[in-house]
Coordinates of C-alpha atoms in Angstrom, one line a residue:
M11 CA 241.7 173.2 141.2
S12 CA 240.3 176.6 142.4
H13 CA 239.2 179.1 139.9
P14 CA 239.3 182.9 140.1
S15 CA 236.0 184.6 141.0
V16 CA 233.8 186.0 138.3
E17 CA 234.5 189.5 139.7
K18 CA 238.3 189.0 139.3
I19 CA 237.8 187.6 135.8
K20 CA 235.8 190.7 134.7
L21 CA 238.4 193.0 136.2
E22 CA 241.2 191.2 134.4
S23 CA 239.4 190.6 131.1
R24 CA 240.7 193.7 129.3
R25 CA 237.2 195.0 128.8
L26 CA 235.7 191.6 127.9
R27 CA 238.4 190.4 125.6
G28 CA 240.1 187.9 127.9
T29 CA 242.0 185.4 125.8
L30 CA 239.1 184.6 123.5
A31 CA 241.0 185.1 120.3
E32 CA 243.7 182.6 121.4
G33 CA 241.1 180.2 122.7
L34 CA 239.1 180.2 119.5
A35 CA 242.3 179.4 117.6
D36 CA 243.2 176.4 119.8
A37 CA 242.2 173.4 117.7
T38 CA 243.4 170.9 120.4
T39 CA 240.1 171.2 122.4
G40 CA 236.5 172.0 121.7
S41 CA 236.4 174.0 124.9
L42 CA 237.4 177.4 126.1
N43 CA 239.3 177.9 129.4
F44 CA 237.4 178.7 132.6
E45 CA 238.0 182.4 132.4
D46 CA 236.9 182.7 128.8
Q47 CA 233.8 180.7 129.4
R48 CA 232.7 183.5 131.8
T49 CA 233.9 186.3 129.4
I50 CA 232.1 184.9 126.3
K51 CA 228.7 185.3 128.1
F52 CA 229.0 189.0 127.6
H53 CA 229.3 188.3 123.9
G54 CA 226.0 186.4 123.9
S55 CA 227.2 182.8 124.1
Y56 CA 227.4 180.0 126.7
Q57 CA 229.6 177.0 126.4
Q58 CA 227.6 173.9 127.0
D59 CA 227.9 170.2 126.4
D60 CA 225.5 167.4 125.5
R61 CA 224.8 165.8 128.9
D62 CA 223.1 162.8 127.2
L63 CA 226.6 161.9 125.9
R64 CA 228.7 162.7 129.0
D65 CA 228.9 159.2 130.5
E66 CA 229.7 157.5 127.2
R67 CA 232.4 160.0 126.3
R68 CA 233.9 159.7 129.8
R69 CA 234.1 155.9 129.3
Q70 CA 235.8 156.5 126.0
K71 CA 238.2 158.9 127.7
L72 CA 237.0 161.8 125.5
E73 CA 236.3 165.3 126.5
P74 CA 232.6 166.3 126.8
A75 CA 230.8 167.0 123.5
H76 CA 231.3 170.8 123.9
Q77 CA 229.1 173.1 122.0
F78 CA 227.9 176.7 122.2
M79 CA 224.5 178.3 122.6
I80 CA 224.2 181.7 121.0
R81 CA 221.5 184.3 121.9
I82 CA 220.5 187.2 119.7
R83 CA 220.1 190.7 121.0
A84 CA 216.7 191.7 119.6
P85 CA 215.0 194.4 121.8
G86 CA 211.3 194.1 121.3
G87 CA 211.7 190.8 119.5
V88 CA 211.0 192.1 115.9
F89 CA 212.7 190.5 112.9
T90 CA 212.4 191.3 109.2
P91 CA 211.9 188.5 106.7
K92 CA 215.5 189.0 105.6
Q93 CA 216.7 188.6 109.2
W94 CA 214.5 185.5 109.7
L95 CA 216.0 183.9 106.6
G96 CA 219.5 184.7 107.8
M97 CA 218.8 183.0 111.2
D98 CA 217.2 180.0 109.4
A99 CA 220.4 179.6 107.3
I100 CA 222.6 179.9 110.4
A101 CA 220.5 177.2 112.2
T102 CA 220.8 174.8 109.3
T103 CA 224.5 175.5 108.5
Y104 CA 226.1 175.8 111.9
A105 CA 223.6 174.8 114.6
N106 CA 221.3 171.8 115.3
H107 CA 218.7 172.7 112.5
S108 CA 216.4 174.5 114.9
L109 CA 215.7 178.0 116.2
R110 CA 214.4 178.5 119.7
V111 CA 212.2 181.4 120.8
T112 CA 213.2 182.3 124.3
T113 CA 211.1 183.7 127.1
R114 CA 213.1 186.9 126.6
Q115 CA 211.6 187.5 123.1
T116 CA 214.6 186.5 121.0
F117 CA 216.2 183.6 119.2
Q118 CA 218.7 181.1 120.7
I119 CA 220.6 178.7 118.5
H120 CA 222.1 175.5 119.9
G121 CA 224.8 173.1 119.0
V122 CA 227.5 175.3 117.4
I123 CA 231.0 173.9 117.8
K124 CA 234.0 176.0 118.6
R125 CA 235.6 175.9 115.2
D126 CA 232.4 177.3 113.7
L127 CA 231.7 179.9 116.4
K128 CA 233.4 182.8 114.7
E129 CA 231.8 182.2 111.3
T130 CA 228.5 181.9 113.0
M131 CA 228.9 185.2 114.7
Q132 CA 229.9 186.8 111.4
A133 CA 226.8 185.3 109.7
I134 CA 224.7 186.9 112.5
N135 CA 226.3 190.2 111.7
A136 CA 225.7 189.7 108.0
A137 CA 222.0 189.3 108.9
T138 CA 222.2 192.8 110.5
L139 CA 221.9 191.3 114.0
D140 CA 224.3 190.9 116.9
T141 CA 224.6 189.1 120.3
I142 CA 226.1 191.9 122.3
S143 CA 224.9 191.8 126.0
A144 CA 222.4 189.0 125.3
C145 CA 224.1 187.3 128.3
G146 CA 226.5 188.5 131.0
D147 CA 226.4 190.9 134.0
V148 CA 224.9 193.8 132.0
N149 CA 221.5 195.0 130.9
R150 CA 220.0 192.1 128.9
N151 CA 217.6 192.0 126.0
V152 CA 214.9 194.6 126.5
L153 CA 211.3 193.3 126.2
S154 CA 208.3 195.1 124.9
A155 CA 204.7 194.3 124.3
S156 CA 204.3 191.9 121.4
N157 CA 200.7 192.4 120.1
P158 CA 200.8 195.1 117.4
Q159 CA 197.1 195.6 117.3
R160 CA 197.3 199.1 118.7
S161 CA 199.7 200.1 116.0
Q162 CA 200.9 203.6 116.9
L163 CA 201.3 202.8 120.7
H164 CA 203.1 199.6 120.1
A165 CA 205.5 201.3 117.6
Q166 CA 206.4 203.8 120.3
V167 CA 207.0 201.2 122.9
H168 CA 209.1 199.1 120.5
D169 CA 211.1 202.2 119.8
W170 CA 211.7 202.6 123.6
A171 CA 213.0 199.0 123.8
Q172 CA 215.4 199.7 121.0
R173 CA 216.6 203.0 122.5
L174 CA 217.1 201.5 126.0
S175 CA 219.0 198.5 124.6
A176 CA 221.3 200.8 122.6
H177 CA 221.7 203.2 125.5
F178 CA 222.9 200.5 127.9
K179 CA 225.2 198.5 125.6
P180 CA 228.7 198.2 127.0
A181 CA 231.2 200.7 125.4
T182 CA 233.9 198.2 124.9
R183 CA 234.8 197.3 121.3
A184 CA 235.8 193.8 122.3
Y185 CA 232.9 192.2 120.4
Y186 CA 233.8 193.8 117.1
E187 CA 237.5 192.9 117.5
V188 CA 237.1 189.3 118.5
W189 CA 234.3 188.3 116.1
L190 CA 234.3 190.8 113.2
D191 CA 238.1 191.4 113.0
E192 CA 237.7 195.1 113.5
E193 CA 241.1 196.8 113.9
K194 CA 242.1 197.0 117.6
V195 CA 241.8 200.4 119.2
T196 CA 244.7 202.1 120.7
E197 CA 245.6 200.6 124.1
S198 CA 243.0 197.9 123.4
G199 CA 241.2 196.9 126.5
V200 CA 241.6 200.2 128.3
E201 CA 238.5 202.0 127.1
H202 CA 236.3 203.8 129.6
E203 CA 233.0 202.2 130.6
P204 CA 231.1 205.2 131.8
L205 CA 228.1 203.3 132.9
Y206 CA 229.3 199.8 133.9
G207 CA 232.7 200.6 135.3
D208 CA 235.6 198.2 135.7
A209 CA 233.6 195.2 136.9
Y210 CA 230.3 195.7 135.1
L211 CA 227.2 194.8 137.2
P212 CA 227.1 192.3 140.1
R213 CA 224.7 190.1 138.0
K214 CA 222.4 190.4 135.0
F215 CA 219.8 193.2 134.8
K216 CA 216.5 192.9 132.9
I217 CA 214.1 195.6 131.6
A218 CA 210.6 195.0 130.2
I219 CA 207.9 197.3 128.9
A220 CA 204.2 196.3 129.1
V221 CA 201.2 197.9 127.5
P222 CA 198.0 197.4 129.6
P223 CA 195.7 195.5 129.5
D224 CA 198.2 192.9 128.2
N225 CA 201.0 191.8 130.4
D226 CA 202.5 189.5 127.8
V227 CA 206.0 190.4 128.9
D228 CA 205.4 189.4 132.5
V229 CA 206.7 192.8 133.4
F230 CA 206.9 192.2 137.2
A231 CA 209.5 189.5 136.6
N232 CA 212.1 192.1 135.6
D233 CA 214.6 194.2 137.6
L234 CA 213.1 197.3 136.0
A235 CA 209.4 197.2 135.0
L236 CA 207.9 200.0 132.7
I237 CA 204.2 200.0 132.4
A238 CA 202.9 202.3 129.5
I239 CA 200.3 204.8 130.6
V240 CA 198.1 206.4 128.0
D241 CA 196.5 209.8 128.4
A242 CA 192.9 210.7 127.6
A243 CA 193.8 211.5 124.0
G244 CA 195.3 208.0 123.5
E245 CA 198.9 209.3 123.6
L246 CA 201.8 207.8 125.6
A247 CA 201.9 209.9 128.8
G248 CA 204.8 208.0 130.3
F249 CA 205.4 204.9 132.4
N250 CA 204.8 203.5 135.9
V251 CA 208.1 202.3 137.2
G252 CA 208.6 199.0 139.1
I253 CA 211.8 197.7 140.6
G254 CA 213.2 194.4 141.8
G255 CA 211.5 191.6 139.9
S256 CA 213.4 188.3 139.4
M257 CA 212.5 184.6 139.1
G258 CA 215.8 183.1 140.4
A259 CA 215.6 180.9 143.5
S260 CA 217.3 177.9 145.1
H261 CA 215.7 174.8 146.4
G262 CA 215.6 174.8 150.2
I263 CA 217.4 178.1 150.7
K264 CA 214.9 180.7 152.1
E265 CA 217.4 183.5 151.4
H266 CA 217.1 182.9 147.7
Y267 CA 213.6 183.7 146.5
P268 CA 211.6 184.9 143.5
R269 CA 210.2 188.4 143.7
V270 CA 207.7 190.5 141.8
A271 CA 208.6 194.1 141.1
N272 CA 207.1 196.8 143.3
I273 CA 205.8 200.0 141.8
I274 CA 207.6 203.1 143.0
G275 CA 206.0 205.9 140.8
F276 CA 205.5 207.4 137.4
V277 CA 207.9 209.1 134.9
T278 CA 207.3 211.0 131.7
P279 CA 209.0 209.8 128.5
E280 CA 211.7 212.5 129.0
Q281 CA 212.7 210.9 132.3
V282 CA 212.9 207.3 131.2
F283 CA 216.6 207.1 130.5
A284 CA 217.5 208.9 133.8
I285 CA 215.4 206.6 136.0
A286 CA 216.6 203.5 134.2
E287 CA 220.3 204.6 134.5
A288 CA 219.7 205.4 138.2
A289 CA 218.4 201.9 138.8
I290 CA 221.3 200.3 137.0
T291 CA 224.0 202.4 138.7
V292 CA 222.5 201.9 142.2
Q293 CA 222.6 198.2 141.6
R294 CA 226.2 198.6 140.2
D295 CA 227.3 200.4 143.4
L296 CA 225.3 198.5 146.1
G297 CA 224.8 195.0 144.6
D298 CA 226.4 192.1 146.4
R299 CA 229.7 191.2 144.7
E300 CA 230.7 188.4 147.1
D301 CA 227.7 186.0 146.7
R302 CA 226.5 185.8 143.1
K303 CA 223.3 184.0 144.3
H304 CA 222.5 187.1 146.3
A305 CA 223.6 189.6 143.7
R306 CA 220.4 190.5 141.8
F307 CA 218.7 193.9 142.2
K308 CA 215.9 192.4 144.3
Y309 CA 218.2 191.5 147.1
T310 CA 219.8 195.0 147.0
I311 CA 216.3 196.4 147.4
D312 CA 215.3 194.1 150.2
D313 CA 218.6 194.5 152.0
H314 CA 218.4 198.3 152.0
G315 CA 214.7 198.8 151.8
S316 CA 212.6 199.9 148.8
D317 CA 212.2 203.4 150.2
R318 CA 215.9 203.9 150.5
I319 CA 216.7 202.6 147.0
T320 CA 213.9 204.7 145.6
A321 CA 215.4 207.8 147.3
L322 CA 218.8 207.0 146.0
M323 CA 217.4 206.7 142.4
Q324 CA 215.6 210.0 142.8
E325 CA 218.8 211.6 144.1
R326 CA 220.7 210.4 141.1
T327 CA 218.1 211.6 138.6
G328 CA 217.5 215.0 140.2
F329 CA 213.8 214.7 140.1
T330 CA 211.0 213.2 142.3
L331 CA 208.9 210.4 140.9
Q332 CA 205.2 211.2 140.4
P333 CA 202.6 209.0 142.0
A334 CA 201.8 205.8 140.0
R335 CA 198.9 206.2 137.7
P336 CA 195.9 203.8 137.3
Y337 CA 196.2 200.9 134.9
H338 CA 194.8 197.4 134.6
F339 CA 196.1 194.1 133.3
D340 CA 193.7 191.3 132.0
H341 CA 196.2 188.5 131.4
N342 CA 199.8 187.6 130.7
G343 CA 199.3 185.3 127.7
D344 CA 199.2 185.7 124.0
R345 CA 196.1 186.1 121.8
F346 CA 196.2 183.3 119.2
G347 CA 194.8 183.5 115.7
W348 CA 194.2 186.6 113.5
V349 CA 193.6 190.1 114.8
E350 CA 193.3 193.3 112.9
G351 CA 195.4 196.3 113.8
E352 CA 194.3 199.9 113.9
D353 CA 196.2 200.4 110.7
G354 CA 194.2 197.8 108.8
L355 CA 197.0 195.3 108.7
W356 CA 196.4 191.8 110.1
H357 CA 198.5 189.8 112.6
L358 CA 198.6 186.0 113.1
T359 CA 199.9 184.5 116.4
L360 CA 201.0 180.9 116.1
S361 CA 201.6 178.7 119.1
L362 CA 205.0 177.0 119.1
P363 CA 205.9 173.9 121.2
S364 CA 208.3 175.4 123.9
G365 CA 209.4 177.9 121.2
R366 CA 211.2 175.3 119.3
I367 CA 211.2 175.9 115.5
A368 CA 212.3 172.6 113.9
D369 CA 211.0 170.2 111.3
T370 CA 209.4 167.3 113.2
E371 CA 207.2 164.5 111.9
G372 CA 203.9 165.9 110.8
R373 CA 204.8 169.5 111.7
P374 CA 207.7 171.0 109.6
L375 CA 207.8 174.3 111.5
L376 CA 211.2 175.4 110.2
T377 CA 210.4 174.8 106.6
G378 CA 206.8 176.1 106.9
L379 CA 207.9 179.4 108.4
R380 CA 210.7 179.7 105.8
E381 CA 208.2 179.4 103.1
I382 CA 206.0 182.1 104.7
T383 CA 209.1 184.3 105.0
R384 CA 209.6 184.2 101.3
I385 CA 206.3 185.9 100.6
H386 CA 205.7 187.9 103.8
T387 CA 206.0 191.7 103.4
G388 CA 205.6 192.6 107.0
E389 CA 207.6 191.5 110.0
F390 CA 207.9 188.7 112.6
R391 CA 207.4 189.3 116.3
L392 CA 208.6 186.9 118.9
T393 CA 206.6 186.8 122.2
C394 CA 207.8 186.2 125.7
N395 CA 205.5 183.1 125.8
Q396 CA 207.7 181.5 123.1
N397 CA 205.3 182.1 120.2
V398 CA 205.6 183.9 116.9
I399 CA 203.4 186.6 115.4
I400 CA 203.3 187.0 111.6
A401 CA 202.7 190.7 111.7
G402 CA 201.7 193.4 109.2
V403 CA 199.8 191.2 106.7
P404 CA 197.6 193.0 104.2
A405 CA 194.1 191.6 104.0
T406 CA 194.8 190.5 100.4
Q407 CA 197.6 188.2 101.6
R408 CA 195.8 186.5 104.4
A409 CA 194.5 183.6 102.2
Q410 CA 198.1 182.9 101.0
I411 CA 199.4 182.8 104.6
D412 CA 196.5 180.6 105.7
A413 CA 197.3 178.1 102.9
L414 CA 200.9 177.8 104.0
V415 CA 199.9 177.5 107.6
A416 CA 197.6 174.6 106.7
Q417 CA 200.1 173.0 104.3
Y418 CA 202.8 172.8 107.0
A419 CA 200.5 172.2 110.0
L420 CA 201.8 175.4 111.7
D421 CA 198.6 176.3 113.6
R422 CA 198.6 174.4 116.8
E423 CA 195.6 176.5 118.0
N424 CA 193.1 174.4 116.2
N425 CA 194.8 171.1 117.1
A426 CA 195.9 171.6 120.7
P427 CA 193.8 169.4 123.0
S428 CA 193.4 172.2 125.6
A429 CA 193.9 175.9 126.3
L430 CA 196.4 174.9 128.9
A431 CA 198.5 173.0 126.3
R432 CA 198.4 175.9 123.8
A433 CA 199.8 178.4 126.2
A434 CA 202.3 176.2 128.2
V435 CA 205.9 177.4 128.5
A436 CA 209.0 175.3 129.3
C437 CA 212.7 176.2 129.4
V438 CA 215.4 174.2 127.5
A439 CA 216.8 172.2 130.4
L440 CA 218.4 168.9 129.4
P441 CA 220.4 167.9 127.6
T442 CA 222.3 171.2 127.1
C443 CA 221.7 173.4 130.2
A444 CA 224.4 172.8 132.8
L445 CA 222.0 173.9 135.6
A446 CA 219.1 171.6 134.7
M447 CA 218.1 169.1 137.4
A448 CA 215.2 167.6 135.5
E449 CA 213.7 167.7 132.0
A450 CA 211.5 170.6 130.9
E451 CA 211.2 171.2 127.1
R452 CA 211.5 167.4 126.4
Y453 CA 209.1 166.6 129.2
L454 CA 206.3 169.1 128.4
P455 CA 204.6 167.0 125.6
T456 CA 204.5 164.0 127.9
F457 CA 203.1 165.9 130.8
L458 CA 200.5 167.5 128.6
R459 CA 199.4 164.0 127.5
V460 CA 199.2 162.9 131.1
V461 CA 197.2 165.9 132.4
Q462 CA 194.8 166.0 129.4
P463 CA 192.5 163.2 130.8
L464 CA 192.1 165.3 134.0
L465 CA 191.0 168.3 132.0
D466 CA 188.6 166.3 129.9
K467 CA 187.2 164.5 133.0
H468 CA 186.5 167.8 134.7
G469 CA 185.3 169.7 131.6
L470 CA 188.3 172.1 131.6
R471 CA 189.5 171.6 128.1
D472 CA 188.9 175.3 127.3
A473 CA 189.9 176.7 130.7
P474 CA 192.9 179.1 130.2
I475 CA 195.2 177.8 132.9
V476 CA 198.8 179.0 133.0
L477 CA 201.3 176.1 133.1
R478 CA 205.1 176.4 133.1
I479 CA 207.8 173.9 133.6
S480 CA 211.4 174.7 134.6
G481 CA 214.3 172.2 134.8
C482 CA 215.7 174.0 137.9
P483 CA 214.8 176.7 140.4
N484 CA 216.6 179.5 138.4
G485 CA 213.2 180.0 136.7
C486 CA 214.0 180.8 133.0
S487 CA 210.4 179.8 132.1
R488 CA 209.1 182.2 134.8
P489 CA 207.4 179.3 136.7
Y490 CA 206.8 181.3 139.9
L491 CA 204.2 183.4 138.2
A492 CA 202.2 180.4 136.9
E493 CA 198.9 179.0 138.2
I494 CA 200.5 175.5 137.9
A495 CA 204.3 175.1 137.8
L496 CA 206.7 172.2 137.9
V497 CA 210.2 173.1 139.0
G498 CA 212.8 170.4 138.5
K499 CA 214.3 168.8 141.6
A500 CA 215.9 165.6 140.2
P501 CA 215.5 163.4 137.2
G502 CA 211.7 162.7 137.0
R503 CA 210.9 164.6 140.2
Y504 CA 209.5 168.2 140.5
T505 CA 208.4 170.7 143.1
L506 CA 204.7 171.5 142.4
M507 CA 203.9 175.2 142.7
L508 CA 200.4 176.5 142.7
G509 CA 198.4 179.8 142.9
G510 CA 199.9 182.4 140.6
D511 CA 197.4 184.6 138.9
H512 CA 196.4 185.0 135.3
R513 CA 197.7 188.5 135.0
G514 CA 201.3 187.8 136.1
T515 CA 201.0 189.9 139.3
R516 CA 201.2 187.3 142.0
L517 CA 203.7 184.6 142.8
N518 CA 202.6 181.1 143.4
T519 CA 203.7 179.0 146.4
L520 CA 205.0 175.5 147.1
Y521 CA 202.3 172.9 147.3
R522 CA 204.1 169.5 147.1
D523 CA 207.9 169.0 147.1
N524 CA 210.1 166.5 145.2
I525 CA 207.3 164.4 143.7
S526 CA 206.9 162.1 140.7
E527 CA 204.6 162.5 137.7
A528 CA 202.1 160.1 139.3
Q529 CA 202.0 162.1 142.5
I530 CA 201.6 165.4 140.5
V531 CA 198.6 163.9 138.8
E532 CA 197.2 162.7 142.1
A533 CA 197.6 166.1 143.6
L534 CA 196.0 168.0 140.7
D535 CA 193.0 165.7 140.1
P536 CA 190.9 166.8 143.1
L537 CA 191.9 170.4 142.8
L538 CA 190.8 170.6 139.2
G539 CA 187.6 168.8 140.2
R540 CA 186.9 171.4 142.9
Y541 CA 187.7 174.2 140.5
A542 CA 185.3 172.9 137.9
G543 CA 182.5 172.5 140.4
E544 CA 183.0 175.5 142.7
R545 CA 184.5 178.3 140.5
E546 CA 182.7 181.6 140.1
V547 CA 181.9 183.0 136.7
G548 CA 185.1 184.2 135.1
E549 CA 187.3 183.0 138.0
H550 CA 190.7 181.7 137.1
F551 CA 192.3 178.6 138.6
G552 CA 195.0 180.4 140.7
D553 CA 192.4 182.9 142.1
F554 CA 190.1 180.0 143.0
L555 CA 192.9 178.2 144.9
H556 CA 193.4 181.3 147.0
R557 CA 189.6 182.0 147.6
A558 CA 189.1 178.4 148.6
G559 CA 192.0 178.5 151.1
I560 CA 193.9 175.7 149.3
V561 CA 197.0 177.8 148.9
A562 CA 198.3 180.9 150.8
L563 CA 200.4 183.8 149.7
P564 CA 204.1 182.8 149.5
P565 CA 206.5 184.0 152.3
Y566 CA 208.6 186.2 150.0
P567 CA 209.1 189.9 150.4
T568 CA 206.7 192.1 148.4
H569 CA 205.0 189.0 147.2
V570 CA 202.0 190.6 145.6
R571 CA 201.6 193.4 143.1
V572 CA 198.4 195.4 143.4
D573 CA 197.1 197.5 140.5
P574 CA 196.4 201.1 141.6
A575 CA 193.3 201.0 139.4
E576 CA 191.7 198.4 141.6
G577 CA 192.1 200.3 144.9
R578 CA 193.2 197.3 146.9

């Protein structure tokens, strides 16, 4: 059976309403029809099924175990204690008793069945949150720097994330009608979409804001990268602008590649909305609507040339970009433990296993964080590396927080066997992601146990090496920026990628293809040995691999991002 194209579905969806209301009311199946499965993404949800149960249910002549993943729109990743408790209640009432911190700085919940979907959405609304544009061919969740140590600057940047997210929300009222029973507008489904037009964008669009020297949002992995520039007085002067980052790729297809954003200039705060809107509308008008795998902004830029796209963006804004200003990144990870902010408040970053907040044997994360929420007077910040910051803690409350952290074994920093384990990132993959070719989240603990003896053998327990695992080449865990990455190829087999840098400014490259765990260990052992014996002072693993000639720059367009401050 042939299905209509996604472009046709969008055009005929009555501004993202489709037949969702009718499909939700159909109790004869746990599924939505093909068209509505595409439309519901714009409402922040994906239909999935438990792939572990597929074969058994097929043998029993049952439909797959359909369920829904729901993603929250949370620009900047900040949640109040009340919102946290609301999400906790939703996870335990409707979902699989877990919350998952994503690499886009927000929560996902998994395992919601269709008959509970509307109630879940209404519970999210009651928690003063929503899921609008968390998925779909629109601007997605806007990222901003997580570490609130520089209090005033981070507050400004977080505010920009909020404003950009609100500015680029679709105009349609479909979300409110379908989920919140808002009264239908006149000629429902015919509203004007001044930004997105009739067919929205060709594919998703992602924006991130970084605050040097931290690149904790992996800013160069985004369609639009904004790098905060501070003037001599410490005030926000504006942003360097980058375009065309994206992690998506395909195994064995050279035309589908990851790309880091290339810097095109500098804008003042007053120019941010205009330059962001120009990027989105150029992609709307020129992006590929025939081949969805070739539809991201990076391909539009590479097909037309970065200079041409930049000129079009300037033409649409009515101003010329200023030259990019100097800046410097030190790293793209999180800083674990307590840090004091400029305002005298304290912030505690906890390392979470693949971002999964659940009660497991010996580590009741969900319960422990719930108990902290009951006494916490500040906020929670989710990071793009799948961790959580208990932020805004008065000095007088630190001991109480520390006691709960110890009681519920929440602090993996002191227990993790290595720096690599503490900072590792993995996507969800099996059993719920339809695209997964291999395990990622469920495999990460096993791989960490397997690689630990190598780190101990070579004295690298404390070496901060960036490891990421992805279940497929679409790259949700941003594997192509890692110093070591495993990209799923088939059950139990991965492509080994090496040579990203510690600042998130350089892509890695393929080192071994379609190999097993034993072959991965065999490949890494001598490389880690050479690194331990031959590295220079302060040299990171990815940089060593390049200096030693073990890996070369990848053959992708604009494959390396150079900091203007470094004069290279």
